[in-house]
Structure formats: structure tokens, C-alpha cells
GROMACS .gro file of C-alpha atoms in nm:
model
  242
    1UNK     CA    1   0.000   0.000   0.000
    2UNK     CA    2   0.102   0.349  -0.100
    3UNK     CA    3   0.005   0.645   0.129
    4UNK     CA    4   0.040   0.955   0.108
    5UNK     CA    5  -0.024   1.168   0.488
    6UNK     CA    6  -0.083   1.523   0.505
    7UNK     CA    7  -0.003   1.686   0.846
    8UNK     CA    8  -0.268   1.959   0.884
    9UNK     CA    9  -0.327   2.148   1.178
   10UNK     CA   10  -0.495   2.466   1.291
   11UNK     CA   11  -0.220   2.615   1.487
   12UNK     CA   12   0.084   2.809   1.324
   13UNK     CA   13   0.347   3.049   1.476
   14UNK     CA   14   0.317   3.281   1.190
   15UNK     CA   15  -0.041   3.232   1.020
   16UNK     CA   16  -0.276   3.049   1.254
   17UNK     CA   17  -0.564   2.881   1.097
   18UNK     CA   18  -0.383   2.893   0.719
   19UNK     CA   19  -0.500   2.554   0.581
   20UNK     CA   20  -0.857   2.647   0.612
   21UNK     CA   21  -0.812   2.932   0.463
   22UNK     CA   22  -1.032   2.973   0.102
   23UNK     CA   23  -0.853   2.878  -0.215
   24UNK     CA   24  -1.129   3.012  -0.500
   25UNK     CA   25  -1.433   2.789  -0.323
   26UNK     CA   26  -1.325   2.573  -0.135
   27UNK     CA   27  -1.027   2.572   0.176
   28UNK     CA   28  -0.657   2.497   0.123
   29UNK     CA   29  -0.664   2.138   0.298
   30UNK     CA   30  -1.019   2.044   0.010
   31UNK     CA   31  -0.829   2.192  -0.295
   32UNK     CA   32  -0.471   1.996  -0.169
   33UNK     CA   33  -0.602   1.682  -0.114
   34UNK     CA   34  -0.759   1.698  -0.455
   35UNK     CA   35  -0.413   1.772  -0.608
   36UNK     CA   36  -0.264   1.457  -0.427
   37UNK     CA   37  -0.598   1.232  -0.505
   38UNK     CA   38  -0.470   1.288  -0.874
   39UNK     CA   39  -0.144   1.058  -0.819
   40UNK     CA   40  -0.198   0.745  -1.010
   41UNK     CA   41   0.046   0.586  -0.801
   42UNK     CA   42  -0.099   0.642  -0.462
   43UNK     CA   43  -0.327   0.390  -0.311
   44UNK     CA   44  -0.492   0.650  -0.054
   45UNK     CA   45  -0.456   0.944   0.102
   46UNK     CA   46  -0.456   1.040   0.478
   47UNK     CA   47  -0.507   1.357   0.656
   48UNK     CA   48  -0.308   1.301   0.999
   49UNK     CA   49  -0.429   1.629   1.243
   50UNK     CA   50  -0.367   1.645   1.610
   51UNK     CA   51  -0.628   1.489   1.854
   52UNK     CA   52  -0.688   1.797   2.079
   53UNK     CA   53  -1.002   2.019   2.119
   54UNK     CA   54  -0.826   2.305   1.931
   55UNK     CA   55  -0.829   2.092   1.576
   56UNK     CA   56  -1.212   1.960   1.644
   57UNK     CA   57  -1.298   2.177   1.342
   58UNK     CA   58  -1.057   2.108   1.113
   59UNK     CA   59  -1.096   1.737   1.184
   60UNK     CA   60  -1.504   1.806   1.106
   61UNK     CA   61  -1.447   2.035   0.783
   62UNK     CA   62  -1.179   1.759   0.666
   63UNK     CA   63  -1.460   1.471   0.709
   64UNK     CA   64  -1.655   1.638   0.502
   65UNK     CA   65  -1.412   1.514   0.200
   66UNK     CA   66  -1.179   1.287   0.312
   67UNK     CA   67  -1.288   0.937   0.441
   68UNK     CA   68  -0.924   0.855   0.564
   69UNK     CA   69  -0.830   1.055   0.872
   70UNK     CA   70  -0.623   1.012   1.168
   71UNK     CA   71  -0.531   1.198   1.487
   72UNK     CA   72  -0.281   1.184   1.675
   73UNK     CA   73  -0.022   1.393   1.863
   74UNK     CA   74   0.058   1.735   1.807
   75UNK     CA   75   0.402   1.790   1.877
   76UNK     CA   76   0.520   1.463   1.871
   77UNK     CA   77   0.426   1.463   1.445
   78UNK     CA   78   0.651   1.103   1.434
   79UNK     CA   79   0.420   0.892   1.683
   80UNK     CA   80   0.103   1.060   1.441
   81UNK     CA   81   0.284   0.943   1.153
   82UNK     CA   82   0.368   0.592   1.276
   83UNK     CA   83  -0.022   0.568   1.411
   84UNK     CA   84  -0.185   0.680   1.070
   85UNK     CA   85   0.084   0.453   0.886
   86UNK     CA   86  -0.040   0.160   1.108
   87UNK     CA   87  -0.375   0.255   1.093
   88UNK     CA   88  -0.392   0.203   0.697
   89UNK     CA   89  -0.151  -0.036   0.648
   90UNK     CA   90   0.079   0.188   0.425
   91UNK     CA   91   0.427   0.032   0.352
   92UNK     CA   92   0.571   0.323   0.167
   93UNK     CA   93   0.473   0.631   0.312
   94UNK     CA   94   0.474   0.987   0.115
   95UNK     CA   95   0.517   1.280   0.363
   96UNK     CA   96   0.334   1.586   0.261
   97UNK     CA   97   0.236   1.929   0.466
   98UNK     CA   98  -0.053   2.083   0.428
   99UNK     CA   99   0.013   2.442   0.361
  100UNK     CA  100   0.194   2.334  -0.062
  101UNK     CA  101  -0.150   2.447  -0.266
  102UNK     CA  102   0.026   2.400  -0.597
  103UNK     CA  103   0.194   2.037  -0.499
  104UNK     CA  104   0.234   1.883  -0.858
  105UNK     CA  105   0.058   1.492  -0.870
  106UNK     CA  106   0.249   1.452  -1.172
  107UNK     CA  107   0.584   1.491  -1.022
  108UNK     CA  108   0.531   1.250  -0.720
  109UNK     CA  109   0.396   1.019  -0.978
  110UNK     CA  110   0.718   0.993  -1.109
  111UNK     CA  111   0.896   1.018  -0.785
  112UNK     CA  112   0.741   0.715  -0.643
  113UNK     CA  113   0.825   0.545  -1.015
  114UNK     CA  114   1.218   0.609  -0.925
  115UNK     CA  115   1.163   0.476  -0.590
  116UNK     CA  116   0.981   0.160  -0.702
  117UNK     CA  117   1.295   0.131  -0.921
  118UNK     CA  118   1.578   0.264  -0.654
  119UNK     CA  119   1.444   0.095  -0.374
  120UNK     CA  120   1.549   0.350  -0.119
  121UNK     CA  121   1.452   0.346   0.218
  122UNK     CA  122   1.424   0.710   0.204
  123UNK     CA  123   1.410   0.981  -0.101
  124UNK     CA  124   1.348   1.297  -0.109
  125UNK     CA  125   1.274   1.573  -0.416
  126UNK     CA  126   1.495   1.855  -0.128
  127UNK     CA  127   1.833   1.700  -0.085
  128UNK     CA  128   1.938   1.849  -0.441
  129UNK     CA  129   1.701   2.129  -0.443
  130UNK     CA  130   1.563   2.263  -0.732
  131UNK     CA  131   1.157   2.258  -0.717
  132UNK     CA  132   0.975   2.587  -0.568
  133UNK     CA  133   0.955   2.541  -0.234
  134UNK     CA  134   0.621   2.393  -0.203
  135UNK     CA  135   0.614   2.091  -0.362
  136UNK     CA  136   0.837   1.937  -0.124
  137UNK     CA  137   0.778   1.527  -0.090
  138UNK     CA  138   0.962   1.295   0.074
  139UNK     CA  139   0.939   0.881   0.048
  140UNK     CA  140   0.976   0.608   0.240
  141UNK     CA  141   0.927   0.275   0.359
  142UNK     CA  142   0.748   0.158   0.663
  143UNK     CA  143   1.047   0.003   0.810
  144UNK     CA  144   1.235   0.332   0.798
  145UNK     CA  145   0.935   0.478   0.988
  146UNK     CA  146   0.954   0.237   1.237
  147UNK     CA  147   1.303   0.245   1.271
  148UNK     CA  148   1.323   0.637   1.374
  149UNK     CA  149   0.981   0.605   1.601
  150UNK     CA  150   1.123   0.372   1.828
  151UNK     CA  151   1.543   0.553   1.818
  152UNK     CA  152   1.445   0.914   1.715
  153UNK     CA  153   1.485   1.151   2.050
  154UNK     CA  154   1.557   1.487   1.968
  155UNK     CA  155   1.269   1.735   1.957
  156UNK     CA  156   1.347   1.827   1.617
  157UNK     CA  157   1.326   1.430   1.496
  158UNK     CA  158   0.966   1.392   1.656
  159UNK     CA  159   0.816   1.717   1.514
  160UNK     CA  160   0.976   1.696   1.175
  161UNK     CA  161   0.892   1.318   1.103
  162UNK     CA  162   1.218   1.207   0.871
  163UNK     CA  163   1.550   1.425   1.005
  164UNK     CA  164   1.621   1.075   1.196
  165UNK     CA  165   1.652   0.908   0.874
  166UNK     CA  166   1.824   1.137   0.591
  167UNK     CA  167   2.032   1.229   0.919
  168UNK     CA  168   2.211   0.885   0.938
  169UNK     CA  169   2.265   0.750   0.628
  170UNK     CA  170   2.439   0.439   0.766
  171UNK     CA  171   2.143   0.379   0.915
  172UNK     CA  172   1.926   0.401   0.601
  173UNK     CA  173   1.932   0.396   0.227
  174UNK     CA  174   1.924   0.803   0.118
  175UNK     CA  175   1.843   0.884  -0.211
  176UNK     CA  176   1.764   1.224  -0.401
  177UNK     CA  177   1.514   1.265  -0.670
  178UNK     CA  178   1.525   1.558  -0.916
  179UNK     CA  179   1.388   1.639  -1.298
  180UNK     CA  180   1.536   1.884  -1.502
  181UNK     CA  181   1.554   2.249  -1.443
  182UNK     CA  182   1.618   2.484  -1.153
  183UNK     CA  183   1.341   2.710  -0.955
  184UNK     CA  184   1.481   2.701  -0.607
  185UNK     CA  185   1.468   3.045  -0.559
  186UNK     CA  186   1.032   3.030  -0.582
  187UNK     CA  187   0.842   3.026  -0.267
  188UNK     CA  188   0.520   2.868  -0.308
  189UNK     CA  189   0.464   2.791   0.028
  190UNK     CA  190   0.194   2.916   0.289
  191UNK     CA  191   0.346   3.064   0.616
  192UNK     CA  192   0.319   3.380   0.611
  193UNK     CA  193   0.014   3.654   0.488
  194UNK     CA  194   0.314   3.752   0.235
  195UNK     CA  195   0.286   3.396   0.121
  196UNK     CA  196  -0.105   3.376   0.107
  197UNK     CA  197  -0.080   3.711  -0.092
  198UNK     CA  198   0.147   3.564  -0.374
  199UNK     CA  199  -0.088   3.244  -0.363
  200UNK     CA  200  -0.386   3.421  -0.444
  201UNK     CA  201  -0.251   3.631  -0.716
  202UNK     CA  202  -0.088   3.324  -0.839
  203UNK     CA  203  -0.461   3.087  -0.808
  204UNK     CA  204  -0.629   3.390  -0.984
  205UNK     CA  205  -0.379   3.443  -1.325
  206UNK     CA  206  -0.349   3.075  -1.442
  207UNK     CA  207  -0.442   3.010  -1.712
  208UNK     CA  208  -0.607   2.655  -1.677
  209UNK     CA  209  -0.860   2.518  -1.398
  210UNK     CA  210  -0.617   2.519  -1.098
  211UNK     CA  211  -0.680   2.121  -1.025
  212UNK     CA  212  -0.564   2.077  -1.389
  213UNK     CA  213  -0.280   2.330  -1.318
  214UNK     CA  214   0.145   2.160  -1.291
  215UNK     CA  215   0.441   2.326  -1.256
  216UNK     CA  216   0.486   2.448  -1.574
  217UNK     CA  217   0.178   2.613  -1.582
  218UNK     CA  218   0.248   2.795  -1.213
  219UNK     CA  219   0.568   2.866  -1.368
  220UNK     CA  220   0.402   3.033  -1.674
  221UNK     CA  221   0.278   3.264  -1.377
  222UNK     CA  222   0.538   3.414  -1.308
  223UNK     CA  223   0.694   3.487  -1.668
  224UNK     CA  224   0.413   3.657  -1.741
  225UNK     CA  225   0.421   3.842  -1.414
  226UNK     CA  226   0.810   3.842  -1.294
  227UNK     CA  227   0.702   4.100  -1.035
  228UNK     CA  228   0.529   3.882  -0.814
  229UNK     CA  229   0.879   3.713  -0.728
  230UNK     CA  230   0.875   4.054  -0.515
  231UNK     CA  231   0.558   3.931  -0.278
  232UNK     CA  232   0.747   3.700  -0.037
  233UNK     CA  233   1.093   3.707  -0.130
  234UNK     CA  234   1.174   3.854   0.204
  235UNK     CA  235   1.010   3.564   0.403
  236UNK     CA  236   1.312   3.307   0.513
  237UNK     CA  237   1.156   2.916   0.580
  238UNK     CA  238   1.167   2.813   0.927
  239UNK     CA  239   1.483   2.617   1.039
  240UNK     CA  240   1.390   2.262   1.216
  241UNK     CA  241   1.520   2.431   1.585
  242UNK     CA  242   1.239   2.684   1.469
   0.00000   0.00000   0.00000
């Protein structure tokens, strides 16, 4: 089984509440699982949110459209992974955050291809990075999971899910994933309002329906419009101490 789990919650440092935000008609966490539904690889898709009273609502809007949910806990995002893992009986696991609205299907289609092929215990699309920072996706097998839930310590190995892994690679199998071309310097993540602002513009000057929408087409964007590289180029991403 092939899973891909989406950490969602309701609480950020620097833009509470973002995934629920609205994304044309429907919220960030609706139109992103759609994206990732599109994967022909994938057997399912999880949402994995926190079990306290503070993400009640998020867990009700996501039930609305998602029949495969877990909860679990909030800091400790590791022991949530490892119980939605268990609880669907994934044995390669795709690690995805909630707050990447133009995450490409299409790429992690062909990422899990290469792992299929590789046969990794871990790979990532961010050890050679080149993609806009947003469609982030890391792989990996069940066993690896396992394997940092019961050695992984650290705070930043619990909350982060994977630095255990790509952070001993004799422990694991490490592998990097990339496809041709360079974009590294685009931010199309959602942390800040700066970021939301970009988004927006961004959802509203495609060109196709935004669930048919890949990276060339987000990318077509920003030729058009080079000055909305100027929206959130001063935002820096969040360290893992962070």
C-alpha cells in the first residue's frame, strides 16, 4: 500500500488557521487533497491532524471530503505518523504538509516510479534542491518509519517526522530525486500573509482550472508576471530548531 499523509493542523506560529483558509471555493486542505488524489500511483490518502479540542474543526471540515483521517499527537508529528501509517496499512509512506497548494501529482507520480525502481529506504525531491519550495515530498518505507519512532529523540526528529533518517545514512538507504531544471529560488509555500498574498494572485492568473494546473503552468505565472517574485521574497523558511 502506498500512502500519502498530510499533516494539517490549525495552529501556526506565523499564520494560525492557514490551511482552512479559502482557495477560490473551497479551503486549502479540500483543494490539496484533490491535487494529491490525482497521483496514479498512490493507493490513498490520509489527513493526519492532532487529537486535541483546538483541531475539532478542522478534523469536522476535513470529514466532510476525506474518508481517511487520523489523529494523533501534536508535537510529537513522528508517533502521528507511525499511528496513521499503522492505521492504513501503508508500507511506503509519502510525507506531505498541508500548507503546498500548488503540490504537482504529476511529479510524485514519477517520484514514487524512481523509488519503485531505486528501492530507497528514504528519497526525497529537497536533498538536491531545485523545485519551488512547495512541492516538497519525501518517500519512504514503513520500516524506515519504524526504525526512527522507536530511536528518534531529539525534539526536532519527533516534530519533523524524517530528520532521523536522511540524518544517518548508515542507518538508512538516502536517495535524491530531481527532474530537469532549476526554480529554487520560488516560494510557493503558505506561512506567512506575504505567502497567502502571492498564492492568491498566483490561483487567480493561471491560465487553466487550478486542479488541472502543474508546474509548468504555475511557472508560466510568473513569466508573465516576474514581479510577483517581489511578494514573499523577504520571508526566510523556518529552520527545524524553529
Amino acid at each position: 500500500m502506498k500512502v500519502a499523509i498530510i499533516q494539517a493542523r490549525t495552529g501556526s506560529t506565523r499564520l494560525p488557521g492557514k490551511v482552512l483558509k479559502t482557495l477560490g471555493t473551497e479551503s486549502i486542505i479540500s483543494q490539496l487533497y484533490q491535487r494529491i488524489k490525482q497521483c496514479r500511483l498512490l493507493d490513498d490518502v490520509v489527513i493526519a491532524m492532532p487529537e486535541g479540542a483546538e483541531d475539532d474543526a478542522l478534523a469536522q471540515h476535513v470529514a466532510n471530503f476525506c474518508p481517511s483521517t487520523a489523529r494523533g499527537s501534536e508535537k510529537d508529528v513522528l508517533d502521528r505518523y507511525m499511528t496513521a501509517a499503522d492505521q492504513f496499512g501503508a508500507q511506503t509512506i509519502v510525507r506531505i504538509t498541508s500548507d503546498c497548494p500548488f503540490f504537482d501529482p504529476d511529479i510524485l507520480d514519477q517520484m514514487l516510479a524512481a523509488f519503485d525502481h531505486d528501492g530507497p529506504d528514504y528519497m526525497s525531491n529537497t536533498i538536491d534542491p531545485h523545485l519551488p519550495r512547495g512541492l516538497d515530498a519525501e518517500v519512504f518505507t514503513i520500516d524506515a518509519l519504524r526504525r526512527a519512532h522507536n530511536s528518534a529523540t531529539a525534539p526536532h526528529e519527533r516534530e519533523h517526522v524524517t530528520p532521523y533518517i536522511y540524518q544517518h545514512p548508515e542507518l538508512f538507504s538516502v536517495k535524491g530525486f530531481r527532474i530537469d531544471g532549476n526554480w529554487a529560488d520560488l516560494r510557493w509555500t503558505l506561512d506567512t500573509e506575504k505567502d497567502w498574498s502571492l498564492i492568491q494572485r498566483m490561483y487567480d492568473l493561471l491560465e487553466v482550472s487550478y486542479q488541472e494546473a502543474r508546474l509548468p503552468d504555475f511557472l508560466a505565472v510568473i513569466k508573465a508576471h516576474p514581479e510577483l517574485r517581489e511578494i514573499n521574497a523577504s520571508v526566510k523558511q523556518k529552520t527545524l530548531d524553529e
